[in-house]
Coordinates of C-alpha atoms in Angstrom, one line a residue:
Q1 CA 77.2 117.7 88.0
V2 CA 77.3 121.1 86.8
F3 CA 80.0 122.8 86.1
V4 CA 80.6 126.8 86.2
C5 CA 83.2 129.1 85.2
G6 CA 83.4 133.0 86.0
D7 CA 85.3 135.7 86.6
D8 CA 82.6 137.4 89.1
V9 CA 83.0 135.8 92.2
E10 CA 79.6 136.8 93.3
A11 CA 77.8 135.8 90.4
K12 CA 79.7 132.3 90.0
Q13 CA 78.5 131.9 93.4
M14 CA 74.4 132.7 92.5
V15 CA 74.9 130.7 90.1
M16 CA 76.1 127.3 92.6
N17 CA 73.3 128.3 94.7
I18 CA 70.7 127.7 91.6
V19 CA 72.1 125.2 90.8
R20 CA 72.1 123.5 94.3
A21 CA 68.4 124.7 94.2
L22 CA 67.6 122.1 91.7
G23 CA 69.2 119.5 92.9
L24 CA 72.2 119.2 91.3
T25 CA 75.8 119.6 92.3
P26 CA 77.9 122.6 91.0
L27 CA 81.6 121.9 90.6
D28 CA 83.6 124.8 90.2
K29 CA 86.1 125.0 87.2
G30 CA 87.5 128.3 87.8
S31 CA 87.5 131.4 85.7
L32 CA 86.7 132.0 82.1
L33 CA 89.7 130.4 80.6
A34 CA 88.6 127.0 81.1
A35 CA 85.2 127.8 79.6
Q36 CA 86.5 126.5 76.3
E37 CA 87.7 123.1 77.5
I38 CA 84.7 122.7 79.5
E39 CA 82.2 123.6 76.0
N40 CA 84.5 120.7 74.5
Y41 CA 84.3 118.7 77.3
P42 CA 81.3 116.1 76.0
L43 CA 83.0 116.0 72.5
Q44 CA 85.1 114.1 74.0
L45 CA 84.6 110.4 74.1
F46 CA 85.8 108.7 77.9
P47 CA 88.7 110.9 78.4
M48 CA 89.4 109.6 81.8
W49 CA 89.6 106.0 80.7
R50 CA 92.1 106.6 77.6
F51 CA 95.1 106.1 79.8
P52 CA 93.8 103.3 82.0
I53 CA 92.4 101.2 78.9
F54 CA 96.1 101.9 77.0
L55 CA 98.0 101.0 80.0
S56 CA 96.0 97.8 80.7
L57 CA 96.5 96.8 77.2
G58 CA 100.2 97.6 77.7
L59 CA 100.5 95.1 80.5
T60 CA 98.2 92.6 79.3
A61 CA 100.6 92.3 76.4
F62 CA 103.5 92.2 78.0
F63 CA 102.5 89.0 80.2
F64 CA 100.4 87.4 77.6
F65 CA 103.5 87.0 75.2
Y66 CA 105.9 86.2 78.3
C67 CA 103.9 83.4 78.9
V68 CA 103.5 82.1 75.2
A69 CA 107.2 82.3 75.3
L70 CA 107.2 80.4 78.3
D71 CA 104.8 78.2 78.2
I72 CA 104.6 77.5 74.7
I73 CA 108.1 78.3 72.6
Y74 CA 110.1 77.0 75.2
T75 CA 108.6 73.5 75.8
Y76 CA 108.2 73.1 71.6
I77 CA 112.1 73.8 71.3
Y78 CA 113.5 72.0 74.2
E79 CA 110.9 69.2 75.1
N80 CA 109.3 68.8 71.7
N81 CA 105.9 69.3 73.3
N82 CA 103.2 71.0 70.9
F83 CA 100.9 72.8 74.1
S84 CA 99.9 76.1 71.7
F85 CA 96.1 75.0 72.4
F86 CA 96.9 77.1 75.7
I87 CA 96.3 80.1 74.0
A88 CA 93.3 80.0 74.3
I89 CA 92.2 79.2 78.0
T90 CA 95.5 78.4 79.9
I91 CA 97.4 81.7 79.7
P92 CA 94.4 84.2 79.6
N93 CA 93.4 82.6 82.9
R94 CA 97.4 83.3 83.6
V95 CA 97.2 86.9 82.7
C96 CA 93.8 87.9 84.3
P97 CA 94.4 87.5 87.7
V98 CA 98.2 89.1 87.9
M99 CA 96.4 91.9 85.6
A100 CA 93.9 92.2 88.5
L101 CA 96.3 92.4 91.4
I102 CA 98.6 94.7 89.6
L103 CA 96.1 97.3 88.5
L104 CA 94.4 97.1 92.0
A105 CA 97.9 98.2 93.6
L106 CA 98.0 100.3 91.5
V107 CA 95.1 102.0 92.7
Y108 CA 95.4 102.4 96.1
L109 CA 99.7 102.8 95.4
P110 CA 99.2 107.0 94.2
G111 CA 97.6 107.4 97.7
I112 CA 100.8 106.2 99.3
F113 CA 103.0 108.6 97.3
A114 CA 100.2 111.2 98.0
A115 CA 100.9 110.6 101.9
I116 CA 104.7 110.8 101.8
I117 CA 104.0 114.0 100.1
Q118 CA 102.1 115.6 101.9
L119 CA 104.6 114.4 105.4
Y120 CA 107.5 115.9 103.4
R121 CA 105.9 119.2 102.8
G122 CA 103.9 119.4 106.3
T123 CA 100.9 120.5 104.8
K124 CA 97.8 119.0 102.7
Y125 CA 96.8 122.3 100.8
R126 CA 99.5 122.4 98.1
R127 CA 98.7 120.5 95.3
F128 CA 100.1 117.5 94.2
P129 CA 102.4 117.2 91.7
D130 CA 100.8 116.9 87.5
W131 CA 101.2 113.0 87.4
L132 CA 100.4 111.9 90.7
D133 CA 96.8 113.9 90.4
K134 CA 96.1 112.3 87.0
W135 CA 96.8 109.3 88.5
M136 CA 94.8 109.4 91.4
L137 CA 92.3 110.9 89.2
C138 CA 91.6 107.3 87.2
R139 CA 92.2 105.1 90.0
K140 CA 88.2 104.5 89.7
Q141 CA 88.5 103.5 86.0
L142 CA 91.6 101.3 87.1
G143 CA 89.8 100.0 89.7
L144 CA 87.1 99.2 87.5
I145 CA 89.4 97.1 84.4
A146 CA 91.0 95.2 87.6
L147 CA 87.2 93.9 88.4
A148 CA 86.8 92.8 85.0
F149 CA 89.7 90.7 84.7
A150 CA 88.9 89.0 88.1
S151 CA 85.4 88.4 86.6
L152 CA 87.3 87.0 83.3
H153 CA 89.7 84.9 85.8
V154 CA 86.3 83.5 87.5
V155 CA 84.9 82.2 84.2
F156 CA 87.9 80.6 82.9
T157 CA 88.4 78.9 85.7
L158 CA 84.6 78.0 85.6
V159 CA 85.1 76.1 82.0
T160 CA 88.8 75.0 82.9
P161 CA 87.3 71.2 84.1
M162 CA 85.3 71.3 80.3
R163 CA 88.7 71.4 78.1
A164 CA 89.3 68.6 76.6
F165 CA 93.1 69.0 78.2
A166 CA 91.6 68.9 81.2
S167 CA 89.2 65.3 80.3
W168 CA 93.0 64.1 79.1
R169 CA 94.9 63.8 81.9
T170 CA 92.2 62.7 84.2
G171 CA 91.8 59.9 82.0
K172 CA 95.6 59.3 82.3
G173 CA 96.1 59.4 85.9
I174 CA 93.0 56.7 86.1
I175 CA 94.1 54.3 83.6
S176 CA 97.5 54.6 84.9
Q177 CA 96.1 54.3 88.5
A178 CA 94.3 51.1 86.5
L179 CA 97.4 49.2 85.0
N180 CA 99.4 49.7 88.6
N181 CA 96.3 48.0 89.8
K182 CA 97.0 50.4 92.9
T183 CA 94.7 52.9 94.3
E184 CA 96.1 56.7 94.9
P185 CA 94.8 57.5 98.4
L186 CA 92.9 61.1 99.3
D187 CA 95.9 63.6 100.2
H188 CA 93.7 65.1 103.0
T189 CA 96.4 68.0 103.5
N190 CA 96.1 68.5 99.9
A191 CA 92.6 68.7 99.9
W192 CA 92.2 71.4 102.5
L193 CA 94.6 73.6 101.3
S194 CA 92.8 73.1 98.2
D195 CA 89.4 73.9 99.2
S196 CA 91.2 76.8 101.5
Y197 CA 92.1 78.2 98.5
L198 CA 88.9 78.4 96.6
A199 CA 86.8 79.3 99.7
L200 CA 89.4 82.4 100.2
G201 CA 89.0 82.9 96.2
I202 CA 85.6 83.3 96.7
L203 CA 85.5 85.5 99.1
G204 CA 88.1 87.9 98.2
F205 CA 86.2 88.4 94.2
F206 CA 82.7 88.5 96.6
L207 CA 84.6 91.7 98.6
F208 CA 86.8 92.6 95.0
V209 CA 82.8 93.4 93.5
L210 CA 81.3 94.8 96.6
L211 CA 84.2 97.7 96.1
G212 CA 83.5 97.7 92.5
I213 CA 79.6 98.3 93.0
T214 CA 80.3 100.8 95.5
S215 CA 82.7 102.8 93.4
L216 CA 79.8 103.7 90.7
P217 CA 79.0 107.3 90.8
S218 CA 75.2 106.0 90.8
V219 CA 75.7 104.5 94.0
S220 CA 78.7 106.3 95.6
N221 CA 76.8 109.1 95.7
N222 CA 74.5 107.4 97.9
V223 CA 76.9 106.4 100.6
N224 CA 78.3 108.9 103.1
W225 CA 81.9 109.4 103.8
R226 CA 81.5 107.0 107.0
E227 CA 80.0 104.1 105.1
F228 CA 82.3 104.3 101.5
R229 CA 85.5 104.0 104.3
F230 CA 83.9 101.1 105.6
V231 CA 84.0 99.3 102.2
Q232 CA 87.1 100.8 101.6
V233 CA 89.4 99.4 104.2
R234 CA 87.3 95.9 103.8

């Protein structure tokens, strides 16, 4: 994109035609009053990522300390069990999917607010409120951060069977059956639920990755509106 600003409409249109002839995309930024903002734009470091990152860090800290209080502090005080090692894998594996779903909801929620406002006003040509406008502009960043949390959840889930706690719990169950001289039969209902849960999780993560890839500028620029809409509704 090439930012263009100016007070002369004809001159600005001429420059934009030259930009298009060069194979670039002109973006009208308004009058010359926007020139200083455009000149300072290269000096800014990820300006559209600040709010999504701060929001993600705040929500992550909240859910992390909530899980610590519930799973570690509470069980240590009232049950005298030391599960402090949950901080490494168990708690992050609970926080990541929650954050992925919350951020994904925040991607589509402003669109609902925008539709309600347009229906209330009876027109789609009036500017949205400033807070909603900024929220809608950072939806792509929120979606990519949500994809990052979902990817971390997949990694934590894959390493869960390698944990010492998982091995200890499995061994404890085997020893318990051996001492009782009794083998627990396979619960086919639970097996179906478990496999279906994992299968849907894999499919959902695949669609999430597909949605994230098509949201990247280098990919979305090569997709027409109908193709992009088809991926979004999935």
